[in-house]
Amino acid sequence: MKIIFLLLASACVHIGCDGKPPKFVEEKLNRTAASKPKAIETGNALYNAAFTTDSLWRRGYEETQTYSVTQSADGKVYRGTEIWTTRLEAFSRTTYAAADSEQNSLPVLVQHRIGHLAIETQTQSDTGEKKTRIQTAEMIAVDLRNAAALVKYALSLQSKTNIVSKTLRRLVGRSMLYYHTLREGDGETELEQDVFLEDQIPLSMRALNFAPDKVFYRHVTASPRFAAALSPEVYEETEFKILAMDTVETNGTRTAAWHLQVSLNNATVSSYWFDTNFPHPLVKAALHGGTEIEARATGK
Protein backbone atom coordinates (compact mmCIF):
# COMPACT_ATOMS: atom_id res chain seq x y z
CA MET A 1 0.00 0.00 0.00
CA LYS A 2 1.35 3.34 -1.01
CA ILE A 3 1.96 5.37 2.09
CA ILE A 4 0.93 8.99 1.94
CA PHE A 5 0.78 10.78 5.23
CA LEU A 6 0.66 14.55 4.89
CA LEU A 7 -1.12 17.21 6.79
CA LEU A 8 -0.61 19.98 4.31
CA ALA A 9 -0.23 18.73 0.77
CA SER A 10 1.69 20.84 -1.72
CA ALA A 11 -0.17 23.34 -3.81
CA CYS A 12 0.47 21.49 -7.05
CA VAL A 13 -1.10 18.35 -5.61
CA HIS A 14 -4.39 20.16 -5.12
CA ILE A 15 -4.55 22.48 -8.08
CA GLY A 16 -2.15 22.00 -10.95
CA CYS A 17 0.27 24.86 -11.40
CA ASP A 18 -0.01 24.31 -15.15
CA GLY A 19 -3.69 25.14 -14.99
CA LYS A 20 -4.84 21.57 -15.59
CA PRO A 21 -7.53 20.06 -13.38
CA PRO A 22 -6.27 17.80 -10.57
CA LYS A 23 -6.10 14.07 -11.26
CA PHE A 24 -8.61 13.20 -8.57
CA VAL A 25 -11.35 14.99 -10.49
CA GLU A 26 -11.38 12.10 -12.95
CA GLU A 27 -11.49 9.34 -10.37
CA LYS A 28 -14.70 7.52 -9.56
CA LEU A 29 -16.37 7.79 -6.20
CA ASN A 30 -16.16 4.59 -4.21
CA ARG A 31 -17.22 3.75 -0.71
CA THR A 32 -14.32 3.47 1.72
CA ALA A 33 -14.46 0.52 4.10
CA ALA A 34 -12.28 -0.18 7.12
CA SER A 35 -11.93 -3.24 9.28
CA LYS A 36 -12.17 -2.96 13.05
CA PRO A 37 -9.01 -1.46 14.57
CA LYS A 38 -6.92 -3.00 17.29
CA ALA A 39 -8.12 -2.52 20.83
CA ILE A 40 -7.74 1.18 21.55
CA GLU A 41 -6.97 2.45 25.03
CA THR A 42 -9.72 4.84 26.08
CA GLY A 43 -10.73 6.88 29.08
CA ASN A 44 -8.53 8.99 31.32
CA ALA A 45 -5.55 6.68 30.73
CA LEU A 46 -5.36 7.97 27.18
CA TYR A 47 -7.09 11.35 27.32
CA ASN A 48 -6.73 14.12 29.88
CA ALA A 49 -10.17 14.94 31.27
CA ALA A 50 -8.98 18.44 32.22
CA PHE A 51 -8.80 19.30 28.52
CA THR A 52 -12.60 19.39 28.37
CA THR A 53 -13.18 21.77 31.27
CA ASP A 54 -15.29 24.86 30.72
CA SER A 55 -12.71 26.99 32.52
CA LEU A 56 -10.24 26.27 29.71
CA TRP A 57 -12.47 26.57 26.63
CA ARG A 58 -14.88 29.13 28.03
CA ARG A 59 -17.29 31.00 25.80
CA GLY A 60 -15.66 33.97 24.14
CA TYR A 61 -12.11 32.58 24.50
CA GLU A 62 -10.18 32.25 21.24
CA GLU A 63 -6.69 30.84 20.85
CA THR A 64 -4.62 32.07 17.89
CA GLN A 65 -1.50 30.38 16.53
CA THR A 66 0.62 31.33 13.53
CA TYR A 67 2.65 28.70 11.69
CA SER A 68 5.30 28.75 8.98
CA VAL A 69 4.71 26.04 6.39
CA THR A 70 7.33 24.65 4.00
CA GLN A 71 6.49 22.07 1.34
CA SER A 72 8.96 20.60 -1.16
CA ALA A 73 7.57 18.91 -4.27
CA ASP A 74 8.58 18.39 -7.91
CA GLY A 75 11.71 20.53 -7.65
CA LYS A 76 9.79 23.42 -6.17
CA VAL A 77 9.69 24.86 -2.68
CA TYR A 78 6.43 26.28 -1.39
CA ARG A 79 6.52 28.57 1.59
CA GLY A 80 3.67 30.20 3.37
CA THR A 81 1.90 31.05 6.57
CA GLU A 82 -1.18 29.60 8.22
CA ILE A 83 -3.15 31.18 11.04
CA TRP A 84 -5.04 28.73 13.26
CA THR A 85 -7.81 29.96 15.54
CA THR A 86 -9.42 27.60 18.04
CA ARG A 87 -12.57 28.23 20.05
CA LEU A 88 -15.54 26.51 21.65
CA GLU A 89 -18.84 26.56 19.74
CA ALA A 90 -22.29 25.06 20.25
CA PHE A 91 -23.43 22.60 17.58
CA SER A 92 -26.86 21.10 17.05
CA ARG A 93 -27.02 17.44 18.10
CA THR A 94 -29.23 16.62 15.11
CA THR A 95 -27.61 18.56 12.24
CA TYR A 96 -24.01 18.85 13.48
CA ALA A 97 -24.01 22.52 12.46
CA ALA A 98 -23.80 25.72 14.50
CA ALA A 99 -26.74 25.82 16.91
CA ASP A 100 -29.06 28.79 17.33
CA SER A 101 -29.20 28.13 21.06
CA GLU A 102 -26.84 26.52 23.56
CA GLN A 103 -29.75 24.65 25.11
CA ASN A 104 -29.32 20.89 24.53
CA SER A 105 -26.41 21.60 22.18
CA LEU A 106 -23.14 19.73 21.68
CA PRO A 107 -19.93 21.49 22.88
CA VAL A 108 -17.57 21.42 19.90
CA LEU A 109 -13.96 22.56 19.63
CA VAL A 110 -13.57 24.29 16.27
CA GLN A 111 -10.26 25.12 14.60
CA HIS A 112 -10.07 27.35 11.51
CA ARG A 113 -6.86 27.31 9.45
CA ILE A 114 -6.37 30.09 6.91
CA GLY A 115 -3.25 30.02 4.75
CA HIS A 116 -1.37 31.16 1.67
CA LEU A 117 1.32 29.22 -0.19
CA ALA A 118 3.62 30.57 -2.90
CA ILE A 119 6.40 29.13 -5.04
CA GLU A 120 9.77 30.30 -3.74
CA THR A 121 12.07 28.49 -6.19
CA GLN A 122 11.49 27.03 -9.61
CA THR A 123 13.15 24.85 -12.23
CA GLN A 124 13.90 26.11 -15.72
CA SER A 125 10.78 24.40 -17.02
CA ASP A 126 8.64 26.42 -14.63
CA THR A 127 9.16 29.81 -16.23
CA GLY A 128 6.23 32.06 -15.58
CA GLU A 129 5.00 30.34 -12.43
CA LYS A 130 6.65 32.62 -9.88
CA LYS A 131 3.36 34.28 -9.06
CA THR A 132 1.47 31.06 -8.42
CA ARG A 133 -0.54 31.46 -5.24
CA ILE A 134 -2.76 29.00 -3.43
CA GLN A 135 -5.23 30.16 -0.80
CA THR A 136 -6.38 27.54 1.69
CA ALA A 137 -9.16 27.52 4.26
CA GLU A 138 -9.77 24.51 6.47
CA MET A 139 -12.20 23.95 9.34
CA ILE A 140 -11.96 21.03 11.76
CA ALA A 141 -14.53 20.47 14.50
CA VAL A 142 -14.23 17.79 17.19
CA ASP A 143 -16.38 16.84 20.16
CA LEU A 144 -14.97 18.65 23.19
CA ARG A 145 -15.80 15.70 25.46
CA ASN A 146 -14.15 13.22 23.08
CA ALA A 147 -11.47 15.01 21.07
CA ALA A 148 -10.98 12.02 18.74
CA ALA A 149 -14.58 12.26 17.50
CA LEU A 150 -14.76 14.33 14.32
CA VAL A 151 -17.97 16.36 14.08
CA LYS A 152 -17.42 18.34 10.89
CA TYR A 153 -14.71 19.09 8.33
CA ALA A 154 -14.58 21.66 5.52
CA LEU A 155 -11.85 22.55 3.02
CA SER A 156 -11.50 25.22 0.35
CA LEU A 157 -8.58 25.57 -2.08
CA GLN A 158 -8.39 28.45 -4.53
CA SER A 159 -5.97 29.53 -7.26
CA LYS A 160 -6.32 31.62 -10.40
CA THR A 161 -7.36 28.54 -12.37
CA ASN A 162 -9.57 26.50 -10.07
CA ILE A 163 -11.60 26.31 -6.87
CA VAL A 164 -12.03 23.08 -4.92
CA SER A 165 -14.18 22.58 -1.83
CA LYS A 166 -14.89 19.50 0.28
CA THR A 167 -17.18 19.15 3.27
CA LEU A 168 -17.59 16.17 5.58
CA ARG A 169 -20.88 15.91 7.44
CA ARG A 170 -22.08 13.43 10.05
CA LEU A 171 -25.47 11.96 9.24
CA VAL A 172 -27.54 9.28 10.97
CA GLY A 173 -25.41 6.15 10.87
CA ARG A 174 -22.86 7.44 8.37
CA SER A 175 -20.46 10.21 7.36
CA MET A 176 -20.55 11.83 3.92
CA LEU A 177 -17.82 13.74 2.08
CA TYR A 178 -19.29 16.23 -0.38
CA TYR A 179 -17.10 17.58 -3.16
CA HIS A 180 -17.29 20.57 -5.52
CA THR A 181 -14.90 21.93 -8.12
CA LEU A 182 -15.32 24.87 -10.45
CA ARG A 183 -14.25 22.70 -13.38
CA GLU A 184 -15.95 19.37 -12.72
CA GLY A 185 -19.05 20.04 -10.65
CA ASP A 186 -20.24 18.07 -7.63
CA GLY A 187 -19.72 14.61 -6.14
CA GLU A 188 -20.00 12.71 -2.88
CA THR A 189 -18.64 9.60 -1.19
CA GLU A 190 -19.49 7.75 2.01
CA LEU A 191 -16.91 7.30 4.76
CA GLU A 192 -16.87 5.29 7.94
CA GLN A 193 -19.19 6.68 10.60
CA ASP A 194 -16.33 7.12 13.08
CA VAL A 195 -13.89 8.52 10.52
CA PHE A 196 -10.62 9.91 11.95
CA LEU A 197 -8.85 12.28 9.54
CA GLU A 198 -5.12 12.88 9.66
CA ASP A 199 -5.92 16.60 9.41
CA GLN A 200 -7.38 16.46 12.91
CA ILE A 201 -4.23 15.06 14.55
CA PRO A 202 -2.82 18.50 15.58
CA LEU A 203 -6.13 19.31 17.30
CA SER A 204 -7.37 15.98 18.66
CA MET A 205 -4.03 14.81 20.05
CA ARG A 206 -3.70 17.88 22.26
CA ALA A 207 -6.14 16.12 24.58
CA LEU A 208 -3.78 13.22 25.26
CA ASN A 209 -2.67 12.40 28.76
CA PHE A 210 0.98 12.64 27.75
CA ALA A 211 3.38 10.06 29.19
CA PRO A 212 6.49 8.41 27.67
CA ASP A 213 6.10 5.14 25.75
CA LYS A 214 2.31 5.28 25.62
CA VAL A 215 1.13 3.48 22.46
CA PHE A 216 -2.31 3.36 20.84
CA TYR A 217 -3.77 2.62 17.40
CA ARG A 218 -6.29 4.17 15.05
CA HIS A 219 -7.49 3.68 11.49
CA VAL A 220 -6.54 7.05 10.02
CA THR A 221 -8.25 8.29 6.87
CA ALA A 222 -6.08 10.14 4.34
CA SER A 223 -6.43 13.89 4.21
CA PRO A 224 -9.15 15.20 1.86
CA ARG A 225 -6.46 17.64 0.70
CA PHE A 226 -4.86 14.79 -1.27
CA ALA A 227 -5.28 14.44 -5.00
CA ALA A 228 -6.91 11.01 -4.63
CA ALA A 229 -9.16 11.96 -1.75
CA LEU A 230 -12.57 11.66 -3.40
CA SER A 231 -12.63 8.23 -1.81
CA PRO A 232 -9.84 8.59 0.76
CA GLU A 233 -7.67 5.65 1.66
CA VAL A 234 -7.87 4.29 5.20
CA TYR A 235 -4.49 3.44 6.71
CA GLU A 236 -4.54 0.14 8.57
CA GLU A 237 -3.02 -0.25 12.04
CA THR A 238 -1.63 3.25 12.30
CA GLU A 239 0.47 3.37 15.46
CA PHE A 240 0.76 6.44 17.68
CA LYS A 241 3.54 6.47 20.24
CA ILE A 242 4.47 9.17 22.73
CA LEU A 243 8.24 9.42 23.02
CA ALA A 244 10.29 11.26 25.61
CA MET A 245 10.12 15.03 25.87
CA ASP A 246 12.29 16.99 23.43
CA THR A 247 13.47 20.56 23.29
CA VAL A 248 12.63 22.00 19.89
CA GLU A 249 13.59 25.38 18.46
CA THR A 250 11.14 27.34 16.32
CA ASN A 251 11.47 30.97 15.27
CA GLY A 252 14.42 31.40 17.65
CA THR A 253 12.45 30.09 20.62
CA ARG A 254 13.28 26.87 22.47
CA THR A 255 10.26 24.95 23.73
CA ALA A 256 9.92 21.76 25.78
CA ALA A 257 7.60 19.50 23.82
CA TRP A 258 6.16 16.00 23.81
CA HIS A 259 7.16 14.02 20.71
CA LEU A 260 4.30 12.04 19.13
CA GLN A 261 5.51 9.56 16.52
CA VAL A 262 3.13 8.15 13.91
CA SER A 263 4.07 4.85 12.23
CA LEU A 264 2.54 2.71 9.52
CA ASN A 265 3.70 -0.82 8.70
CA ASN A 266 6.57 -0.39 11.18
CA ALA A 267 7.85 2.73 9.41
CA THR A 268 7.69 6.25 10.88
CA VAL A 269 5.68 8.51 8.61
CA SER A 270 5.16 11.65 10.69
CA SER A 271 6.28 13.34 13.88
CA TYR A 272 4.44 15.96 15.90
CA TRP A 273 5.71 18.00 18.85
CA PHE A 274 3.20 19.39 21.36
CA ASP A 275 4.03 22.00 23.99
CA THR A 276 4.44 20.39 27.42
CA ASN A 277 2.47 23.30 28.88
CA PHE A 278 -1.27 22.71 29.06
CA PRO A 279 -3.31 22.76 26.78
CA HIS A 280 -0.46 21.44 24.59
CA PRO A 281 -0.65 23.42 21.31
CA LEU A 282 1.29 22.08 18.34
CA VAL A 283 4.85 23.43 18.25
CA LYS A 284 6.27 21.63 15.24
CA ALA A 285 5.49 18.86 12.76
CA ALA A 286 7.64 16.94 10.28
CA LEU A 287 5.41 15.07 7.86
CA HIS A 288 5.93 12.44 5.20
CA GLY A 289 6.60 14.03 1.82
CA GLY A 290 8.69 16.95 3.07
CA THR A 291 6.13 19.17 4.77
CA GLU A 292 7.34 21.07 7.82
CA ILE A 293 5.20 23.15 10.16
CA GLU A 294 6.70 25.44 12.80
CA ALA A 295 5.03 27.74 15.29
CA ARG A 296 5.78 31.43 14.86
CA ALA A 297 3.54 33.08 17.43
CA THR A 298 0.65 32.32 19.75
CA GLY A 299 -1.96 34.49 21.35
CA LYS A 300 -5.50 34.86 22.65
XYZ file of C-alpha atoms in Angstrom, residues 109-231:
123
model
C -13.962 22.558 19.633
C -13.574 24.290 16.266
C -10.263 25.122 14.596
C -10.070 27.351 11.514
C -6.863 27.308 9.449
C -6.372 30.092 6.906
C -3.254 30.025 4.755
C -1.365 31.159 1.673
C 1.323 29.223 -0.190
C 3.618 30.572 -2.898
C 6.400 29.129 -5.044
C 9.769 30.297 -3.740
C 12.065 28.494 -6.188
C 11.489 27.029 -9.614
C 13.147 24.850 -12.233
C 13.896 26.115 -15.721
C 10.781 24.402 -17.018
C 8.637 26.417 -14.632
C 9.163 29.807 -16.230
C 6.234 32.061 -15.579
C 5.002 30.341 -12.429
C 6.646 32.619 -9.878
C 3.359 34.283 -9.057
C 1.471 31.064 -8.422
C -0.538 31.456 -5.239
C -2.759 28.997 -3.433
C -5.233 30.161 -0.797
C -6.382 27.535 1.690
C -9.161 27.522 4.258
C -9.773 24.510 6.474
C -12.197 23.952 9.342
C -11.955 21.029 11.762
C -14.534 20.472 14.500
C -14.231 17.790 17.195
C -16.385 16.836 20.159
C -14.971 18.654 23.192
C -15.800 15.696 25.457
C -14.148 13.219 23.075
C -11.474 15.010 21.070
C -10.982 12.022 18.745
C -14.582 12.259 17.498
C -14.763 14.330 14.323
C -17.970 16.360 14.085
C -17.420 18.336 10.889
C -14.705 19.087 8.328
C -14.578 21.661 5.521
C -11.850 22.545 3.020
C -11.502 25.225 0.346
C -8.582 25.572 -2.083
C -8.388 28.446 -4.530
C -5.973 29.529 -7.260
C -6.325 31.616 -10.403
C -7.362 28.538 -12.371
C -9.574 26.504 -10.068
C -11.596 26.311 -6.869
C -12.027 23.080 -4.925
C -14.183 22.579 -1.834
C -14.890 19.496 0.282
C -17.181 19.147 3.267
C -17.592 16.172 5.579
C -20.878 15.906 7.441
C -22.080 13.433 10.048
C -25.471 11.957 9.237
C -27.535 9.285 10.972
C -25.407 6.149 10.872
C -22.858 7.436 8.369
C -20.458 10.212 7.357
C -20.553 11.828 3.919
C -17.821 13.740 2.083
C -19.293 16.230 -0.380
C -17.103 17.580 -3.162
C -17.293 20.569 -5.523
C -14.900 21.931 -8.121
C -15.319 24.869 -10.447
C -14.255 22.699 -13.382
C -15.948 19.368 -12.717
C -19.050 20.036 -10.651
C -20.238 18.070 -7.628
C -19.721 14.614 -6.141
C -20.002 12.706 -2.878
C -18.639 9.597 -1.188
C -19.489 7.749 2.010
C -16.908 7.299 4.758
C -16.873 5.286 7.945
C -19.193 6.679 10.605
C -16.331 7.119 13.084
C -13.889 8.518 10.517
C -10.624 9.907 11.948
C -8.848 12.283 9.537
C -5.119 12.881 9.656
C -5.916 16.596 9.406
C -7.385 16.462 12.914
C -4.231 15.064 14.550
C -2.825 18.504 15.578
C -6.129 19.310 17.299
C -7.365 15.976 18.657
C -4.033 14.810 20.047
C -3.703 17.876 22.256
C -6.137 16.123 24.582
C -3.782 13.217 25.259
C -2.672 12.396 28.765
C 0.984 12.641 27.752
C 3.377 10.056 29.191
C 6.492 8.410 27.673
C 6.100 5.135 25.752
C 2.313 5.276 25.617
C 1.127 3.476 22.460
C -2.312 3.358 20.839
C -3.773 2.624 17.401
C -6.290 4.174 15.048
C -7.494 3.681 11.493
C -6.537 7.050 10.021
C -8.249 8.295 6.865
C -6.084 10.137 4.336
C -6.429 13.892 4.209
C -9.153 15.204 1.859
C -6.456 17.635 0.696
C -4.859 14.790 -1.266
C -5.276 14.437 -5.001
C -6.905 11.010 -4.625
C -9.160 11.962 -1.753
C -12.567 11.655 -3.401
C -12.631 8.225 -1.811
